Amino acid sequence: MRLTHFMTFIALLMPVSAAAFDAKGTGTGTSMNEAVPIHDGLVLVKVSSMYDGFETDMADNALATAKGPCFGTMIIDKGAVSGGGACNYTDADGEAIVISWTPSGFNDEGRTLGTWEVIGGTGKWMEASGGGDFNAGGEGDDYTNIVTGEVNLN
C-alpha cells in the first residue's frame, strides 16, 4: 500500500510529456492583399487572408481543422522585406489558435517566404509552442500557404 502511494506521488511530480506533431501541410483560402505604393522602392502591403482549410498527410496534425483570418502589414523597402502579423484560427473543437508570422522575402515565383510561431490560444492550444517556415502566395481564391515545422501541445 505504501509503495502504491509513493508511486502515485512520484508520478504527480514527473513532467507531463508534450504531444508534438509535424505541422507540414498546405493552408488554402482567399487572399485579399492590397499593395500601397509610397514612392519608388517603398511599398506597404495590407495583408488579409481567410483560411478555409489545411491539407496534410499527417493524421496527428492538430492544425488540420484550423480555419480563420490572418492579417498584418509587410513593408518592402528597396527590395528588403519586413513587417508581420497574426492569425486567429479556430479548430474543429472550437478552440482558438494564435499564430504570428514574419516575412523575410520572396521566391522566384513572387511567393512570400518567412517564419511562423505558435503564440497560444485556448484549450489544448493554451500552452502550445512551436513554429517553422512558410511559403505563401496566389491571388484571390487560389491562395495557398505551404508550411513546415513542428508544434508541441504542452
PDB file of C-alpha atoms in Angstrom:
ATOM      1  CA  MET A   1       0.000   0.000   0.000  1.00  0.00           C
ATOM      2  CA  ARG A   2       2.790   2.452   0.870  1.00  0.00           C
ATOM      3  CA  LEU A   3       4.572   1.665  -2.380  1.00  0.00           C
ATOM      4  CA  THR A   4       1.414   2.482  -4.357  1.00  0.00           C
ATOM      5  CA  HIS A   5       1.041   5.874  -2.640  1.00  0.00           C
ATOM      6  CA  PHE A   6       4.720   6.571  -3.159  1.00  0.00           C
ATOM      7  CA  MET A   7       4.495   5.716  -6.887  1.00  0.00           C
ATOM      8  CA  THR A   8       1.424   7.928  -7.263  1.00  0.00           C
ATOM      9  CA  PHE A   9       3.278  10.788  -5.582  1.00  0.00           C
ATOM     10  CA  ILE A  10       6.299  10.324  -7.872  1.00  0.00           C
ATOM     11  CA  ALA A  11       4.034  10.221 -10.962  1.00  0.00           C
ATOM     12  CA  LEU A  12       2.495  13.557  -9.950  1.00  0.00           C
ATOM     13  CA  LEU A  13       5.940  15.149  -9.700  1.00  0.00           C
ATOM     14  CA  MET A  14       7.071  13.973 -13.124  1.00  0.00           C
ATOM     15  CA  PRO A  15       6.534  16.392 -16.008  1.00  0.00           C
ATOM     16  CA  VAL A  16       3.795  15.570 -18.457  1.00  0.00           C
ATOM     17  CA  SER A  17       5.230  14.939 -21.890  1.00  0.00           C
ATOM     18  CA  ALA A  18       4.145  17.252 -24.668  1.00  0.00           C
ATOM     19  CA  ALA A  19       2.324  15.911 -27.693  1.00  0.00           C
ATOM     20  CA  ALA A  20       4.431  17.020 -30.659  1.00  0.00           C
ATOM     21  CA  PHE A  21       3.363  16.811 -34.273  1.00  0.00           C
ATOM     22  CA  ASP A  22       4.791  17.608 -37.677  1.00  0.00           C
ATOM     23  CA  ALA A  23       2.953  20.716 -38.915  1.00  0.00           C
ATOM     24  CA  LYS A  24       3.774  20.136 -42.598  1.00  0.00           C
ATOM     25  CA  GLY A  25       0.848  20.955 -44.868  1.00  0.00           C
ATOM     26  CA  THR A  26      -0.845  23.486 -47.115  1.00  0.00           C
ATOM     27  CA  GLY A  27      -3.335  26.070 -45.957  1.00  0.00           C
ATOM     28  CA  THR A  28      -5.978  27.057 -48.502  1.00  0.00           C
ATOM     29  CA  GLY A  29      -8.230  30.063 -48.638  1.00  0.00           C
ATOM     30  CA  THR A  30      -8.671  33.533 -50.038  1.00  0.00           C
ATOM     31  CA  SER A  31      -6.155  36.370 -50.212  1.00  0.00           C
ATOM     32  CA  MET A  32      -7.329  39.986 -50.125  1.00  0.00           C
ATOM     33  CA  ASN A  33      -3.963  41.782 -50.001  1.00  0.00           C
ATOM     34  CA  GLU A  34      -3.640  45.413 -51.032  1.00  0.00           C
ATOM     35  CA  ALA A  35      -0.374  46.996 -52.150  1.00  0.00           C
ATOM     36  CA  VAL A  36       0.020  50.682 -51.263  1.00  0.00           C
ATOM     37  CA  PRO A  37       2.921  52.272 -53.202  1.00  0.00           C
ATOM     38  CA  ILE A  38       4.504  55.129 -51.238  1.00  0.00           C
ATOM     39  CA  HIS A  39       7.334  56.042 -53.641  1.00  0.00           C
ATOM     40  CA  ASP A  40       9.716  54.283 -55.994  1.00  0.00           C
ATOM     41  CA  GLY A  41      11.187  51.437 -53.928  1.00  0.00           C
ATOM     42  CA  LEU A  42       8.818  51.680 -50.938  1.00  0.00           C
ATOM     43  CA  VAL A  43       5.556  49.724 -50.817  1.00  0.00           C
ATOM     44  CA  LEU A  44       3.276  48.864 -47.900  1.00  0.00           C
ATOM     45  CA  VAL A  45       1.159  45.737 -48.251  1.00  0.00           C
ATOM     46  CA  LYS A  46      -2.013  45.354 -46.229  1.00  0.00           C
ATOM     47  CA  VAL A  47      -2.168  41.594 -45.740  1.00  0.00           C
ATOM     48  CA  SER A  48      -5.510  39.888 -45.255  1.00  0.00           C
ATOM     49  CA  SER A  49      -6.215  36.186 -45.784  1.00  0.00           C
ATOM     50  CA  MET A  50      -9.086  33.910 -44.802  1.00  0.00           C
ATOM     51  CA  TYR A  51      -8.176  30.237 -44.396  1.00  0.00           C
ATOM     52  CA  ASP A  52     -10.863  27.650 -45.071  1.00  0.00           C
ATOM     53  CA  GLY A  53      -8.780  24.521 -44.522  1.00  0.00           C
ATOM     54  CA  PHE A  54      -5.407  22.917 -44.056  1.00  0.00           C
ATOM     55  CA  GLU A  55      -4.391  19.938 -46.199  1.00  0.00           C
ATOM     56  CA  THR A  56      -1.972  17.499 -44.573  1.00  0.00           C
ATOM     57  CA  ASP A  57      -0.886  13.877 -44.871  1.00  0.00           C
ATOM     58  CA  MET A  58      -0.211  13.680 -41.124  1.00  0.00           C
ATOM     59  CA  ALA A  59      -3.105  12.118 -39.214  1.00  0.00           C
ATOM     60  CA  ASP A  60      -1.963  13.704 -35.929  1.00  0.00           C
ATOM     61  CA  ASN A  61      -1.667  17.265 -37.298  1.00  0.00           C
ATOM     62  CA  ALA A  62      -3.856  19.296 -34.927  1.00  0.00           C
ATOM     63  CA  LEU A  63      -3.801  22.200 -37.404  1.00  0.00           C
ATOM     64  CA  ALA A  64      -5.741  20.141 -39.984  1.00  0.00           C
ATOM     65  CA  THR A  65      -9.066  21.674 -38.945  1.00  0.00           C
ATOM     66  CA  ALA A  66      -7.802  25.234 -38.375  1.00  0.00           C
ATOM     67  CA  LYS A  67      -9.807  27.974 -40.107  1.00  0.00           C
ATOM     68  CA  GLY A  68      -9.890  31.737 -39.809  1.00  0.00           C
ATOM     69  CA  PRO A  69      -8.254  35.054 -40.669  1.00  0.00           C
ATOM     70  CA  CYS A  70      -4.653  36.208 -40.910  1.00  0.00           C
ATOM     71  CA  PHE A  71      -3.775  39.870 -41.133  1.00  0.00           C
ATOM     72  CA  GLY A  72      -0.805  42.208 -40.912  1.00  0.00           C
ATOM     73  CA  THR A  73       1.482  44.509 -42.840  1.00  0.00           C
ATOM     74  CA  MET A  74       4.535  43.917 -44.992  1.00  0.00           C
ATOM     75  CA  ILE A  75       6.969  46.702 -45.816  1.00  0.00           C
ATOM     76  CA  ILE A  76       9.008  46.363 -48.996  1.00  0.00           C
ATOM     77  CA  ASP A  77      11.789  48.945 -48.895  1.00  0.00           C
ATOM     78  CA  LYS A  78      14.236  48.823 -51.825  1.00  0.00           C
ATOM     79  CA  GLY A  79      13.685  45.055 -52.048  1.00  0.00           C
ATOM     80  CA  ALA A  80      14.108  44.345 -48.309  1.00  0.00           C
ATOM     81  CA  VAL A  81      11.036  42.786 -46.701  1.00  0.00           C
ATOM     82  CA  SER A  82       9.936  43.367 -43.093  1.00  0.00           C
ATOM     83  CA  GLY A  83       6.726  43.506 -41.088  1.00  0.00           C
ATOM     84  CA  GLY A  84       4.497  40.758 -39.784  1.00  0.00           C
ATOM     85  CA  GLY A  85       1.129  39.857 -38.433  1.00  0.00           C
ATOM     86  CA  ALA A  86      -1.027  37.257 -36.738  1.00  0.00           C
ATOM     87  CA  CYS A  87      -3.547  34.543 -37.494  1.00  0.00           C
ATOM     88  CA  ASN A  88      -6.632  33.929 -35.372  1.00  0.00           C
ATOM     89  CA  TYR A  89      -7.732  30.373 -36.148  1.00  0.00           C
ATOM     90  CA  THR A  90     -10.437  28.181 -34.657  1.00  0.00           C
ATOM     91  CA  ASP A  91     -10.138  24.379 -34.769  1.00  0.00           C
ATOM     92  CA  ALA A  92     -12.895  21.752 -35.015  1.00  0.00           C
ATOM     93  CA  ASP A  93     -13.158  21.668 -31.186  1.00  0.00           C
ATOM     94  CA  GLY A  94     -13.928  25.408 -31.147  1.00  0.00           C
ATOM     95  CA  GLU A  95     -10.569  26.237 -29.567  1.00  0.00           C
ATOM     96  CA  ALA A  96      -8.667  29.391 -30.534  1.00  0.00           C
ATOM     97  CA  ILE A  97      -5.159  29.302 -32.026  1.00  0.00           C
ATOM     98  CA  VAL A  98      -2.987  32.421 -32.307  1.00  0.00           C
ATOM     99  CA  ILE A  99      -0.010  32.252 -34.665  1.00  0.00           C
ATOM    100  CA  SER A 100       2.381  35.079 -35.520  1.00  0.00           C
ATOM    101  CA  TRP A 101       4.120  35.359 -38.868  1.00  0.00           C
ATOM    102  CA  THR A 102       7.168  37.289 -40.066  1.00  0.00           C
ATOM    103  CA  PRO A 103       8.017  37.710 -43.760  1.00  0.00           C
ATOM    104  CA  SER A 104      11.653  37.527 -44.859  1.00  0.00           C
ATOM    105  CA  GLY A 105      11.499  37.811 -48.653  1.00  0.00           C
ATOM    106  CA  PHE A 106      10.082  36.450 -51.882  1.00  0.00           C
ATOM    107  CA  ASN A 107      10.958  33.423 -54.011  1.00  0.00           C
ATOM    108  CA  ASP A 108      11.404  33.493 -57.806  1.00  0.00           C
ATOM    109  CA  GLU A 109       7.642  32.985 -58.270  1.00  0.00           C
ATOM    110  CA  GLY A 110       6.831  36.040 -56.126  1.00  0.00           C
ATOM    111  CA  ARG A 111       5.530  33.993 -53.190  1.00  0.00           C
ATOM    112  CA  THR A 112       6.159  35.365 -49.702  1.00  0.00           C
ATOM    113  CA  LEU A 113       8.672  33.433 -47.588  1.00  0.00           C
ATOM    114  CA  GLY A 114       9.040  33.684 -43.840  1.00  0.00           C
ATOM    115  CA  THR A 115       8.617  32.117 -40.427  1.00  0.00           C
ATOM    116  CA  TRP A 116       5.629  31.433 -38.169  1.00  0.00           C
ATOM    117  CA  GLU A 117       5.307  30.781 -34.435  1.00  0.00           C
ATOM    118  CA  VAL A 118       2.521  29.499 -32.211  1.00  0.00           C
ATOM    119  CA  ILE A 119       1.727  32.141 -29.583  1.00  0.00           C
ATOM    120  CA  GLY A 120      -1.033  30.245 -27.731  1.00  0.00           C
ATOM    121  CA  GLY A 121      -4.800  30.012 -27.620  1.00  0.00           C
ATOM    122  CA  THR A 122      -7.465  28.220 -25.632  1.00  0.00           C
ATOM    123  CA  GLY A 123      -7.866  24.602 -24.544  1.00  0.00           C
ATOM    124  CA  LYS A 124      -5.104  22.384 -25.912  1.00  0.00           C
ATOM    125  CA  TRP A 125      -3.523  25.468 -27.560  1.00  0.00           C
ATOM    126  CA  MET A 126      -3.170  27.478 -24.332  1.00  0.00           C
ATOM    127  CA  GLU A 127       0.404  26.343 -23.638  1.00  0.00           C
ATOM    128  CA  ALA A 128       1.259  25.232 -27.193  1.00  0.00           C
ATOM    129  CA  SER A 129       4.602  26.155 -28.729  1.00  0.00           C
ATOM    130  CA  GLY A 130       6.443  25.662 -31.969  1.00  0.00           C
ATOM    131  CA  GLY A 131       6.773  27.107 -35.407  1.00  0.00           C
ATOM    132  CA  GLY A 132       8.503  26.811 -38.726  1.00  0.00           C
ATOM    133  CA  ASP A 133       8.682  28.256 -42.221  1.00  0.00           C
ATOM    134  CA  PHE A 134       6.027  29.333 -44.710  1.00  0.00           C
ATOM    135  CA  ASN A 135       5.756  29.905 -48.472  1.00  0.00           C
ATOM    136  CA  ALA A 136       2.549  31.819 -49.260  1.00  0.00           C
ATOM    137  CA  GLY A 137       1.071  33.139 -52.472  1.00  0.00           C
ATOM    138  CA  GLY A 138      -1.640  33.162 -55.073  1.00  0.00           C
ATOM    139  CA  GLU A 139      -4.402  35.592 -55.900  1.00  0.00           C
ATOM    140  CA  GLY A 140      -7.975  35.586 -54.636  1.00  0.00           C
ATOM    141  CA  ASP A 141      -9.393  32.080 -54.151  1.00  0.00           C
ATOM    142  CA  ASP A 142      -6.183  30.460 -55.485  1.00  0.00           C
ATOM    143  CA  TYR A 143      -4.250  31.406 -52.332  1.00  0.00           C
ATOM    144  CA  THR A 144      -2.129  28.702 -50.650  1.00  0.00           C
ATOM    145  CA  ASN A 145       0.334  28.711 -47.773  1.00  0.00           C
ATOM    146  CA  ILE A 146       2.811  25.824 -47.665  1.00  0.00           C
ATOM    147  CA  VAL A 147       4.107  25.390 -44.118  1.00  0.00           C
ATOM    148  CA  THR A 148       6.727  23.227 -42.451  1.00  0.00           C
ATOM    149  CA  GLY A 149       7.634  22.968 -38.803  1.00  0.00           C
ATOM    150  CA  GLU A 150       6.629  21.353 -35.537  1.00  0.00           C
ATOM    151  CA  VAL A 151       4.063  22.121 -32.845  1.00  0.00           C
ATOM    152  CA  ASN A 152       4.052  20.921 -29.228  1.00  0.00           C
ATOM    153  CA  LEU A 153       0.750  20.746 -27.401  1.00  0.00           C
ATOM    154  CA  ASN A 154       2.074  21.078 -23.833  1.00  0.00           C
TER     155      ASN A 154
END
